[in-house]
Short mmCIF file of C-alpha atoms in Angstrom, two decimals:
data_model
loop_
_atom_site.label_atom_id
_atom_site.label_comp_id
_atom_site.label_asym_id
_atom_site.label_seq_id
_atom_site.Cartn_x
_atom_site.Cartn_y
_atom_site.Cartn_z
CA MET H 26 -25.98 6.36 30.15
CA ASP H 27 -24.50 7.62 33.06
CA ASN H 28 -23.09 3.97 33.71
CA GLN H 29 -21.92 4.17 30.25
CA GLN H 30 -20.27 7.61 30.45
CA ASN H 31 -18.39 6.47 33.46
CA LYS H 32 -16.78 3.71 31.81
CA TYR H 33 -16.00 5.95 28.91
CA SER H 34 -14.21 8.29 31.54
CA ILE H 35 -12.50 5.53 33.21
CA GLU H 36 -11.01 4.34 30.29
CA THR H 37 -9.94 7.35 29.18
CA THR H 38 -8.09 8.15 32.31
CA ASP H 39 -6.21 4.75 31.96
CA TYR H 40 -5.16 5.78 28.60
CA GLN H 41 -3.44 8.67 29.98
CA VAL H 42 -1.99 6.84 32.55
CA GLY H 43 -0.46 4.70 29.81
CA GLN H 44 0.70 7.52 28.10
CA ASP H 45 2.64 8.65 31.00
CA ASN H 46 4.27 5.34 31.40
CA LEU H 47 5.20 5.67 27.80
CA GLN H 48 7.35 8.67 28.76
CA LYS H 49 8.81 6.74 31.66
CA TRP H 50 10.00 4.25 29.02
CA GLY H 51 12.00 7.00 27.46
CA PHE H 52 10.95 7.15 24.12
CA ASP H 53 13.26 8.88 21.56
CA ILE H 54 15.45 8.14 18.59
CA HIS H 55 17.26 5.79 20.97
CA ASN H 56 14.70 3.56 21.86
CA PRO H 57 14.95 -0.20 20.98
CA VAL H 58 12.79 0.24 18.17
CA PHE H 59 15.06 2.58 15.79
CA GLY H 60 18.14 0.46 17.12
CA ILE H 61 16.91 -3.08 16.41
CA SER H 62 15.18 -2.25 13.09
CA ALA H 63 18.05 -0.24 11.53
CA GLY H 64 20.32 -3.44 12.60
CA LEU H 65 18.18 -6.02 11.56
CA ILE H 66 18.05 -3.92 7.87
CA LEU H 67 21.87 -3.56 7.86
CA LEU H 68 22.40 -7.65 9.08
CA PHE H 69 19.76 -8.29 5.97
CA ILE H 70 21.94 -6.27 3.63
CA ALA H 71 25.22 -7.46 4.53
CA MET H 72 24.25 -11.35 4.81
CA THR H 73 22.61 -10.73 1.32
CA LEU H 74 25.66 -9.00 -0.15
CA MET H 75 28.05 -12.08 1.37
CA VAL H 76 25.96 -14.85 -0.34
CA GLU H 77 26.25 -15.48 -4.07
CA PRO H 78 23.18 -13.93 -5.53
CA ALA H 79 21.92 -17.29 -7.03
CA THR H 80 22.25 -18.84 -3.70
CA ALA H 81 20.41 -15.86 -2.29
CA LYS H 82 17.60 -16.11 -4.72
CA THR H 83 17.20 -19.87 -4.12
CA VAL H 84 16.89 -19.29 -0.38
CA LEU H 85 14.63 -16.56 -0.39
CA ASN H 86 12.42 -17.82 -3.02
CA ASP H 87 12.10 -21.20 -0.77
CA LEU H 88 11.17 -18.97 2.02
CA LYS H 89 8.62 -17.06 0.13
CA ASN H 90 6.88 -20.08 -1.45
CA GLY H 91 7.18 -21.82 1.49
CA ILE H 92 4.73 -19.09 3.57
CA MET H 93 2.52 -18.72 0.64
CA LYS H 94 1.82 -22.79 0.30
CA ASP H 95 1.50 -23.19 3.90
CA PHE H 96 -0.73 -19.88 5.26
CA ASP H 97 -2.13 -19.09 1.87
CA LEU H 98 -5.64 -19.78 3.87
CA LEU H 99 -4.57 -17.29 6.44
CA PHE H 100 -3.92 -14.63 4.04
CA MET H 101 -7.13 -14.88 1.85
CA TRP H 102 -9.42 -15.42 5.03
CA SER H 103 -7.98 -12.82 6.85
CA THR H 104 -8.41 -10.31 3.77
CA ASN H 105 -11.86 -11.29 3.54
CA PHE H 106 -12.29 -10.47 7.06
CA PHE H 107 -10.82 -7.44 7.26
CA LEU H 108 -13.16 -5.97 4.37
CA ILE H 109 -16.31 -7.46 5.96
CA PHE H 110 -14.72 -6.14 9.35
CA ALA H 111 -14.75 -2.53 8.00
CA ILE H 112 -18.19 -2.58 6.15
CA ILE H 113 -19.82 -3.57 9.49
CA VAL H 114 -18.24 -0.67 11.43
CA MET H 115 -18.78 1.65 8.72
CA LEU H 116 -22.74 0.63 8.74
CA SER H 117 -23.01 0.45 12.64
CA PRO H 118 -23.87 3.03 15.23
CA LEU H 119 -20.01 3.32 15.59
CA GLY H 120 -19.61 5.19 12.22
CA LYS H 121 -20.83 8.49 13.98
CA ILE H 122 -17.94 8.84 15.74
CA ARG H 123 -15.51 11.75 14.79
CA ILE H 124 -12.01 11.12 14.48
CA GLY H 125 -10.52 13.91 16.99
CA GLY H 126 -13.78 14.55 19.11
CA LYS H 127 -17.11 15.44 18.41
CA ASP H 128 -16.09 19.20 17.61
CA ALA H 129 -13.35 18.40 15.79
CA LYS H 130 -12.54 19.94 12.37
CA ALA H 131 -10.79 18.48 9.26
CA GLU H 132 -7.36 19.95 8.79
CA TYR H 133 -7.18 19.39 4.81
CA THR H 134 -9.93 19.80 1.97
CA THR H 135 -11.67 16.62 0.94
CA ALA H 136 -9.92 16.88 -2.48
CA SER H 137 -6.51 17.15 -1.03
CA TRP H 138 -7.31 14.57 1.70
CA LEU H 139 -8.39 11.90 -1.36
CA ALA H 140 -4.90 12.99 -3.31
CA MET H 141 -2.87 12.42 -0.54
CA LEU H 142 -4.02 8.91 0.43
CA PHE H 143 -4.57 7.99 -3.21
CA ALA H 144 -0.70 8.88 -4.13
CA ALA H 145 0.63 7.28 -0.80
CA GLY H 146 -1.81 4.04 -1.12
CA MET H 147 -1.46 3.27 -4.81
CA GLY H 148 2.03 5.07 -5.98
CA ILE H 149 4.35 3.52 -8.57
CA GLY H 150 2.00 0.27 -8.81
CA LEU H 151 -0.82 2.25 -10.83
CA LEU H 152 1.32 2.69 -13.59
CA PHE H 153 3.32 -0.25 -12.97
CA TRP H 154 0.78 -2.98 -13.28
CA GLY H 155 -2.25 -1.01 -14.77
CA VAL H 156 -1.22 -2.01 -18.01
CA ALA H 157 1.15 -5.13 -17.33
CA GLU H 158 -1.23 -6.90 -15.27
CA PRO H 159 -4.40 -7.51 -17.48
CA THR H 160 -1.93 -8.09 -20.05
CA ALA H 161 -0.21 -10.54 -18.22
CA TYR H 162 -3.45 -12.62 -17.46
CA PHE H 163 -4.94 -12.51 -20.79
CA THR H 164 -1.77 -13.83 -22.81
CA ASP H 165 -0.72 -16.54 -20.02
CA TRP H 166 2.41 -14.56 -19.30
CA TRP H 167 2.48 -16.79 -15.90
CA GLY H 168 -0.36 -18.45 -15.43
CA THR H 169 -4.29 -17.25 -15.87
CA PRO H 170 -6.73 -16.98 -13.04
CA PHE H 171 -8.79 -20.45 -13.00
CA ASN H 172 -6.54 -21.52 -15.18
CA VAL H 173 -8.93 -20.12 -18.33
CA ALA H 174 -7.81 -20.55 -21.61
CA PRO H 175 -6.07 -17.17 -22.84
CA TYR H 176 -6.60 -14.93 -25.83
CA THR H 177 -10.48 -16.02 -25.30
CA PRO H 178 -13.33 -13.70 -24.17
CA GLU H 179 -13.48 -15.49 -20.93
CA ALA H 180 -9.76 -14.58 -20.29
CA LYS H 181 -10.30 -11.06 -21.17
CA ALA H 182 -13.00 -10.26 -18.77
CA LEU H 183 -11.31 -12.16 -15.88
CA ALA H 184 -7.72 -10.34 -16.53
CA MET H 185 -9.75 -6.84 -15.84
CA GLY H 186 -11.71 -8.17 -13.15
CA THR H 187 -9.15 -9.91 -11.36
CA THR H 188 -6.90 -6.93 -11.86
CA ILE H 189 -9.17 -4.60 -9.86
CA PHE H 190 -9.77 -7.61 -7.46
CA HIS H 191 -6.01 -7.11 -6.22
CA TRP H 192 -6.36 -3.18 -6.41
CA GLY H 193 -9.79 -3.00 -5.12
CA ILE H 194 -11.78 -2.92 -1.91
CA HIS H 195 -9.93 -5.90 -0.11
CA GLY H 196 -6.63 -4.26 -0.13
CA TRP H 197 -8.23 -0.69 0.61
CA ALA H 198 -10.11 -2.36 3.67
CA ILE H 199 -6.51 -3.41 5.15
CA TYR H 200 -5.30 0.16 4.62
CA ALA H 201 -8.67 1.56 6.20
CA ILE H 202 -8.52 -0.45 9.46
CA VAL H 203 -4.61 0.52 10.33
CA ALA H 204 -5.50 4.12 9.78
CA LEU H 205 -8.72 4.34 11.76
CA ALA H 206 -7.00 2.61 14.79
CA LEU H 207 -4.19 4.78 14.46
CA ALA H 208 -6.35 7.88 14.04
CA PHE H 209 -8.65 7.13 16.63
CA PHE H 210 -6.10 6.34 19.44
CA THR H 211 -3.99 9.56 18.27
CA TYR H 212 -6.58 12.13 18.10
CA ASN H 213 -9.37 10.60 20.40
CA LYS H 214 -7.19 9.14 23.18
CA GLY H 215 -4.21 10.97 23.16
CA LEU H 216 -1.85 8.27 22.51
CA PRO H 217 1.44 8.60 20.53
CA LEU H 218 1.14 7.79 16.81
CA SER H 219 2.73 4.72 16.88
CA ILE H 220 1.11 0.97 15.84
CA ARG H 221 1.85 -0.26 19.58
CA SER H 222 -0.57 2.58 21.22
CA VAL H 223 -3.63 0.68 19.12
CA PHE H 224 -2.87 -2.06 21.48
CA TYR H 225 -3.44 -0.33 24.87
CA PRO H 226 -7.35 -1.59 25.34
CA ILE H 227 -5.83 -5.39 25.17
CA PHE H 228 -2.41 -5.31 26.43
CA GLY H 229 -2.51 -2.34 28.89
CA ASP H 230 1.25 -1.20 30.30
CA ARG H 231 2.78 -3.90 28.48
CA ALA H 232 1.86 -2.05 25.37
CA TRP H 233 4.90 0.17 26.31
CA GLY H 234 7.49 -2.58 26.80
CA TRP H 235 9.03 -4.98 24.81
CA LEU H 236 5.60 -6.27 23.73
CA GLY H 237 5.03 -3.14 22.15
CA HIS H 238 8.92 -2.81 20.64
CA ILE H 239 8.33 -5.94 18.90
CA ILE H 240 5.06 -4.72 17.26
CA ASP H 241 6.55 -1.33 16.18
CA ILE H 242 9.81 -3.24 14.72
CA LEU H 243 7.48 -5.39 12.86
CA ALA H 244 5.78 -2.23 11.33
CA VAL H 245 9.42 -0.76 10.60
CA LEU H 246 10.43 -3.92 8.79
CA ALA H 247 7.10 -4.61 6.79
CA THR H 248 7.17 -0.93 5.72
CA LEU H 249 10.66 -1.09 4.51
CA PHE H 250 10.55 -3.98 2.60
CA GLY H 251 7.15 -3.11 1.11
CA LEU H 252 8.37 0.30 0.13
CA ALA H 253 11.94 -0.97 -1.08
CA THR H 254 9.91 -3.39 -3.44
CA SER H 255 8.11 -0.39 -5.17
CA LEU H 256 10.98 1.76 -5.39
CA GLY H 257 12.70 -0.95 -6.88
CA LEU H 258 9.95 -1.41 -9.63
CA GLY H 259 9.72 2.31 -10.09
CA ALA H 260 13.40 2.57 -10.92
CA GLN H 261 13.19 0.00 -13.11
CA GLN H 262 10.15 1.12 -15.06
CA ALA H 263 11.48 4.92 -15.07
CA THR H 264 14.88 3.94 -16.52
CA SER H 265 13.06 1.40 -19.16
CA GLY H 266 10.96 4.49 -20.04
CA ILE H 267 13.90 6.93 -20.37
CA ASN H 268 15.32 4.37 -22.57
CA HIS H 269 12.11 3.78 -24.76
CA VAL H 270 11.86 7.39 -25.30
CA PHE H 271 15.32 8.98 -25.68
CA GLY H 272 17.15 6.13 -27.10
CA THR H 273 19.27 5.83 -24.62
CA ASN H 274 21.17 2.36 -22.99
CA GLY H 275 21.04 3.28 -19.43
CA GLY H 276 21.41 0.01 -16.83
CA ILE H 277 21.91 -0.37 -13.52
CA GLY H 278 23.74 2.72 -13.55
CA MET H 279 20.70 4.96 -14.73
CA GLN H 280 18.64 3.29 -11.90
CA PHE H 281 21.07 4.26 -9.38
CA ALA H 282 20.65 7.64 -10.58
CA VAL H 283 17.02 7.72 -10.65
CA ILE H 284 17.08 6.31 -6.88
CA ALA H 285 19.67 8.95 -6.22
CA PHE H 286 17.42 11.58 -7.74
CA VAL H 287 14.29 10.53 -6.10
CA THR H 288 15.87 10.10 -2.60
CA PHE H 289 17.30 13.71 -2.80
CA ILE H 290 13.97 15.36 -3.88
CA ALA H 291 12.27 13.25 -1.16
CA ILE H 292 14.95 14.62 1.44
CA LEU H 293 13.88 18.02 0.34
CA SER H 294 9.82 16.95 0.52
CA ILE H 295 10.22 15.49 4.34
CA ILE H 296 12.33 18.55 5.32
CA ARG H 297 9.30 20.93 4.15
CA GLY H 298 6.49 18.70 6.29
CA ILE H 299 3.24 17.34 4.89
CA GLU H 300 1.79 20.72 4.14
CA GLY H 301 4.63 22.07 1.91
CA GLY H 302 6.06 18.71 0.87
CA VAL H 303 3.76 15.74 0.58
CA LYS H 304 0.46 17.67 0.28
CA LEU H 305 1.96 19.79 -2.62
CA LEU H 306 3.62 16.76 -4.47
CA SER H 307 0.40 14.87 -4.02
CA ASN H 308 -1.80 17.83 -5.26
CA ILE H 309 0.66 18.01 -8.63
CA ASN H 310 0.61 14.41 -8.95
CA MET H 311 -3.28 14.19 -9.25
CA VAL H 312 -3.44 17.07 -11.68
CA PHE H 313 -0.61 15.43 -14.08
CA ALA H 314 -2.52 12.07 -13.43
CA PHE H 315 -5.81 13.39 -14.36
CA ALA H 316 -4.85 15.13 -17.30
CA LEU H 317 -3.04 12.15 -18.82
CA LEU H 318 -6.11 10.10 -18.05
CA VAL H 319 -8.55 12.60 -19.79
CA PHE H 320 -6.15 12.67 -22.81
CA VAL H 321 -5.81 9.08 -23.01
CA ILE H 322 -9.83 8.86 -22.74
CA ALA H 323 -9.97 11.42 -25.49
CA VAL H 324 -8.11 9.89 -28.24
CA SER H 325 -9.12 6.34 -27.43
CA PHE H 326 -12.79 7.04 -26.79
CA ASP H 327 -14.13 4.12 -28.88
CA VAL H 328 -12.17 1.25 -26.89
CA VAL H 329 -12.87 3.01 -23.37
CA ILE H 330 -16.67 3.88 -23.56
CA SER H 331 -17.15 -0.03 -23.07
CA SER H 332 -13.80 -1.13 -21.21
CA VAL H 333 -14.48 1.15 -18.40
CA PRO H 334 -18.03 -0.10 -17.42
CA ASN H 335 -17.35 -3.56 -18.67
CA THR H 336 -14.00 -3.61 -15.85
CA LEU H 337 -16.79 -2.92 -13.21
CA ILE H 338 -19.16 -5.71 -14.29
CA ASP H 339 -16.04 -8.07 -14.48
CA TYR H 340 -15.12 -7.23 -11.15
CA ILE H 341 -18.38 -7.68 -9.55
CA ASN H 342 -18.82 -10.94 -11.20
CA ASN H 343 -15.47 -12.24 -9.95
CA ILE H 344 -14.97 -10.89 -6.72
CA ILE H 345 -16.62 -13.85 -4.82
CA PRO H 346 -14.78 -16.66 -6.77
CA LEU H 347 -11.66 -14.96 -6.46
CA SER H 348 -12.19 -14.34 -2.82
CA ASN H 349 -12.59 -18.18 -2.24
CA PRO H 350 -9.13 -20.25 -1.68
CA HIS H 351 -10.95 -23.46 -1.69
CA GLY H 352 -11.30 -26.25 -4.28
CA ARG H 353 -8.86 -23.97 -6.70
CA GLU H 354 -7.34 -25.75 -9.58
CA ASP H 355 -5.23 -22.49 -10.29
CA GLU H 356 -3.46 -22.81 -7.06
CA VAL H 357 -0.07 -22.11 -8.11
CA TRP H 358 -1.15 -19.03 -9.76
CA MET H 359 -3.30 -17.79 -6.59
CA HIS H 360 -0.02 -18.35 -4.77
CA GLY H 361 2.18 -16.14 -6.89
CA TRP H 362 -0.57 -13.35 -7.54
CA THR H 363 -3.29 -13.06 -4.82
CA VAL H 364 -1.49 -14.50 -2.07
CA PHE H 365 1.44 -12.32 -2.49
CA TYR H 366 -0.61 -9.10 -3.41
CA TRP H 367 -2.45 -9.44 0.08
CA ALA H 368 1.04 -10.02 1.64
CA TRP H 369 1.84 -6.78 -0.05
CA TRP H 370 -0.94 -4.61 0.98
CA ILE H 371 -0.40 -6.04 4.53
CA SER H 372 3.12 -5.16 4.31
CA TRP H 373 2.49 -1.73 3.11
CA SER H 374 -0.31 -1.00 5.82
CA PRO H 375 1.54 0.26 8.74
CA PHE H 376 2.87 2.43 6.49
CA VAL H 377 -0.19 3.88 4.54
CA GLY H 378 -2.33 3.50 7.37
CA MET H 379 -0.26 5.80 9.75
CA PHE H 380 0.09 8.46 7.00
CA ILE H 381 -3.78 8.29 6.17
CA ALA H 382 -4.27 8.49 10.08
CA ARG H 383 -2.00 11.65 10.24
CA VAL H 384 -4.21 13.67 7.69
CA SER H 385 -7.57 12.42 8.67
CA LYS H 386 -8.67 14.20 11.57
CA GLY H 387 -12.10 15.76 11.83
CA ARG H 388 -13.66 12.81 9.60
CA THR H 389 -16.39 10.53 11.11
CA VAL H 390 -15.59 7.02 11.06
CA ARG H 391 -18.33 6.38 8.52
CA GLN H 392 -16.97 8.85 5.89
CA PHE H 393 -13.56 7.69 6.67
CA LEU H 394 -14.35 3.92 6.00
CA PHE H 395 -16.32 4.85 2.72
CA CYS H 396 -13.82 7.32 1.27
CA VAL H 397 -10.91 5.32 2.01
CA ILE H 398 -12.39 2.05 0.64
CA PHE H 399 -14.47 2.79 -2.11
CA VAL H 400 -13.15 6.23 -3.55
CA PRO H 401 -9.71 4.47 -4.58
CA THR H 402 -11.30 1.70 -5.68
CA LEU H 403 -13.57 3.59 -7.98
CA LEU H 404 -10.65 5.91 -9.53
CA THR H 405 -8.59 2.32 -9.83
CA ILE H 406 -11.74 0.87 -12.15
CA ILE H 407 -11.79 3.97 -14.12
CA TRP H 408 -7.83 4.13 -14.60
CA MET H 409 -7.06 0.67 -15.19
CA GLY H 410 -10.26 0.15 -17.08
CA VAL H 411 -8.93 2.86 -19.58
CA PHE H 412 -5.27 1.83 -19.62
CA GLY H 413 -5.77 -2.11 -19.34
CA GLY H 414 -8.75 -2.00 -21.72
CA ILE H 415 -6.56 -0.21 -24.29
CA ALA H 416 -3.70 -2.92 -23.71
CA LEU H 417 -6.28 -5.66 -24.47
CA ASP H 418 -7.41 -3.93 -27.33
CA GLN H 419 -4.07 -3.75 -29.04
CA VAL H 420 -3.39 -7.56 -28.14
CA VAL H 421 -6.77 -8.78 -29.60
CA ASN H 422 -6.57 -6.56 -32.65
CA LYS H 423 -2.61 -7.36 -33.18
CA VAL H 424 -1.56 -3.61 -32.85
CA GLY H 425 2.03 -2.63 -32.24
CA GLU H 426 4.38 -4.52 -29.89
CA LEU H 427 1.73 -6.01 -27.44
CA GLY H 428 -0.07 -7.42 -30.77
CA ALA H 429 2.78 -8.65 -32.16
CA ASN H 430 4.92 -10.42 -29.39
CA GLY H 431 2.34 -10.24 -26.47
CA LEU H 432 3.74 -9.26 -22.86
CA THR H 433 7.89 -9.31 -23.21
CA ASP H 434 8.93 -6.64 -20.57
CA ILE H 435 6.65 -5.78 -17.87
CA SER H 436 8.39 -2.45 -17.47
CA LEU H 437 7.95 -1.29 -20.67
CA THR H 438 4.37 -2.57 -21.43
CA LEU H 439 2.96 0.80 -20.47
CA PHE H 440 5.08 2.55 -23.37
CA HIS H 441 4.46 0.00 -26.06
CA VAL H 442 0.68 1.02 -25.46
CA TYR H 443 1.83 4.79 -25.73
CA ASP H 444 3.67 3.71 -28.99
CA GLN H 445 0.23 3.26 -30.73
CA LEU H 446 -1.38 6.68 -29.36
CA PRO H 447 -1.10 10.07 -30.72
CA PHE H 448 1.74 12.07 -29.29
CA GLY H 449 2.84 8.86 -27.67
CA ASN H 450 6.44 10.24 -26.84
CA ILE H 451 5.04 13.31 -24.72
CA ILE H 452 2.78 11.12 -22.79
CA SER H 453 5.53 8.54 -22.14
CA ILE H 454 7.42 11.84 -20.97
CA ILE H 455 4.48 12.69 -18.62
CA SER H 456 4.40 9.38 -17.12
CA ILE H 457 8.02 9.18 -16.48
CA VAL H 458 7.39 12.44 -14.59
CA LEU H 459 4.23 10.67 -12.62
CA ILE H 460 6.34 7.68 -11.81
CA LEU H 461 9.04 9.83 -10.31
CA ILE H 462 6.57 11.81 -8.54
CA PHE H 463 4.89 8.81 -7.19
CA PHE H 464 8.06 7.41 -6.19
CA VAL H 465 8.89 10.68 -4.18
CA THR H 466 5.59 10.81 -2.56
CA SER H 467 6.14 7.30 -1.45
CA SER H 468 9.81 7.49 0.20
CA ASP H 469 8.63 11.03 1.69
CA SER H 470 5.58 9.75 3.36
CA GLY H 471 7.26 6.56 4.30
CA SER H 472 9.97 8.24 5.83
CA LEU H 473 7.83 10.23 7.82
CA VAL H 474 5.86 7.52 8.95
CA ILE H 475 9.16 5.06 10.05
CA ASP H 476 10.33 8.12 11.73
CA SER H 477 7.33 8.43 13.82
CA ILE H 478 6.97 4.72 14.80
CA THR H 479 11.22 4.82 15.74
CA ALA H 480 10.52 8.10 17.67
CA GLY H 481 7.93 6.58 19.96
CA GLY H 482 5.31 8.39 17.90
CA LYS H 483 6.15 11.65 17.66
CA ILE H 484 4.47 13.18 14.94
CA ASP H 485 7.20 15.88 14.26
CA ALA H 486 10.42 14.33 15.11
CA PRO H 487 13.79 15.27 14.53
CA ILE H 488 14.87 16.31 10.57
CA PRO H 489 18.18 14.41 10.79
CA GLN H 490 15.96 11.41 11.66
CA ARG H 491 13.50 11.99 8.42
CA ILE H 492 16.63 12.31 6.58
CA PHE H 493 18.22 8.84 7.82
CA TRP H 494 15.02 7.03 6.66
CA ALA H 495 14.64 8.28 3.75
CA THR H 496 18.19 7.57 2.58
CA THR H 497 17.94 4.00 4.13
CA GLU H 498 15.01 3.48 1.89
CA GLY H 499 16.60 4.51 -1.23
CA ALA H 500 19.89 2.74 -0.08
CA ILE H 501 18.04 -1.04 0.21
CA ALA H 502 16.57 -0.51 -3.02
CA ALA H 503 19.82 0.51 -4.75
CA VAL H 504 22.11 -2.38 -2.99
CA MET H 505 19.34 -5.01 -3.89
CA LEU H 506 19.33 -3.75 -7.34
CA TRP H 507 23.08 -4.00 -7.43
CA ILE H 508 23.42 -7.60 -6.07
CA GLY H 509 21.00 -9.14 -8.59
CA GLY H 510 18.85 -6.66 -10.64
CA LYS H 511 15.44 -8.49 -11.35
CA GLU H 512 16.27 -11.11 -9.20
CA ALA H 513 17.15 -8.78 -6.15
CA LEU H 514 13.65 -7.77 -6.44
CA GLN H 515 12.51 -11.19 -5.87
CA ALA H 516 14.59 -11.06 -2.45
CA LEU H 517 12.71 -8.21 -1.50
CA GLN H 518 9.57 -9.52 -2.20
CA SER H 519 10.44 -12.58 -0.01
CA GLY H 520 11.29 -9.87 2.75
CA VAL H 521 7.53 -8.58 1.80
CA VAL H 522 5.77 -12.15 2.60
CA ALA H 523 8.30 -12.87 5.79
CA THR H 524 7.12 -9.69 7.59
CA ALA H 525 3.41 -9.55 6.25
CA LEU H 526 2.87 -13.19 7.91
CA PRO H 527 3.35 -12.11 11.63
CA PHE H 528 1.77 -8.54 10.88
CA THR H 529 -1.29 -10.33 9.72
CA PHE H 530 -1.99 -11.56 13.06
CA VAL H 531 -1.04 -8.22 14.55
CA LEU H 532 -3.95 -6.38 12.27
CA LEU H 533 -6.28 -9.71 13.37
CA ILE H 534 -5.62 -8.41 17.17
CA MET H 535 -5.99 -4.77 15.94
CA CYS H 536 -9.35 -5.18 15.23
CA ILE H 537 -10.53 -6.47 18.61
CA SER H 538 -8.58 -3.55 20.16
CA LEU H 539 -10.39 -1.01 17.74
CA ILE H 540 -13.91 -2.09 18.45
CA LYS H 541 -12.99 -1.67 22.37
CA GLY H 542 -11.76 1.66 21.88
CA LEU H 543 -14.67 2.87 19.68
CA ASN H 544 -17.34 1.45 22.17
CA THR H 545 -15.54 3.91 24.94
CA GLU H 546 -17.08 6.65 23.02
CA ARG H 547 -20.21 5.23 21.44
CA ALA H 548 -22.38 6.78 24.41
CA LEU H 549 -21.16 10.36 23.21
CA TYR H 550 -23.11 10.23 19.63
CA LYS H 551 -26.61 8.96 21.03
#
């Protein structure tokens, strides 16, 4: 016991030395991470603007497809590993360790904590894909998992199971690992809230030099491309919803207006900080989402009562086959959906992970991992089991637009479902508000995270820097929509895959570093 305690004390001292060295390197808004990250983003936008959209689309698509084809096994097995790793840590004695130390207290209620991590981690995708994705798989909009025949009972079960697979415990395990590592090294070891800090046990003082700069730059780029893709999807869906409900004919101009409005609200939110901004909006969002969910369940109870439990069963039945990348006859589908989804989760992991870390002080490792991985997955099963189940029921029974024509416009699929429900216009308006609030919470929490990384890990960096990054996120989404509309989002998706590839290796090394760090405190909890 004494030897273990001495080891812990020595390593803690080493961490403090590292922190002193961090100050020596002069971390502030002018450090290389800020300048290089901003410069690369501007260079990407400039080069894309200079090239004809069709040419840019071809080049970026070739890049995306090449990475997904050559590194599909890396993405698939890494994601499987992250899930297994997180579960082992949760069940091991390391699960007793408390983030912030043995006497640390939680800063937020469990309800507010779960609301914030769910709003940041799911965001617009919950509304965008909750209906569209299972409908796409069932109707063979762009291939089917395992090449099953569309419009069959097998296709229906696989559609729901696959949707939850893409939004379930695998993805949340990625978030959980990054969030736990950041929270532990920040609150237990006193290091700055920055990705590089996690690697101090492996790289030592080199983590404060160019090696650390590269890690943080990759985190910033991955976050920006992941966010910009989601914000672009959100702008398109909100615009489609407004046009559908109010009979307007807004196009790119309305999408710009949506982005500008949301960016403005996001700026107001980040000025107020987490307590008065992100937390408040996340709680409001959860109230709206819960009310919408309850209403939809009430008016479609005969469908929902079977679709939700069946969705859980379909998920359990298909999780292992879908996790196995070998011997797949649906390789093209797997690359276009599953591999891209894992790349998207990885690209979002520094953003969501850092945000979750900021609000998770006082939780034990076991409670943290269980709540971050399994609670959002349960809520996703309920949400998508309800909305996706209703959509598939309309397709099967030839009800409304989906029943007549299938999936024609992804951004309108949710509103086509609402057209066949009581008070369809009212719940469409509520959903538009939800999309906008999810839009805001993603933007402002993302800005706080990027701000922290580019400020050398400062938790409360200057307000002008927060405003800069919130504006940059909106500007990227707007510029990409301007140069190519839906094709521009494909360019952003290419950026997601390109930045996720090197960051996958960062996450794998992070697992080693996390174990080394947690073991330094294991003796304190015996």
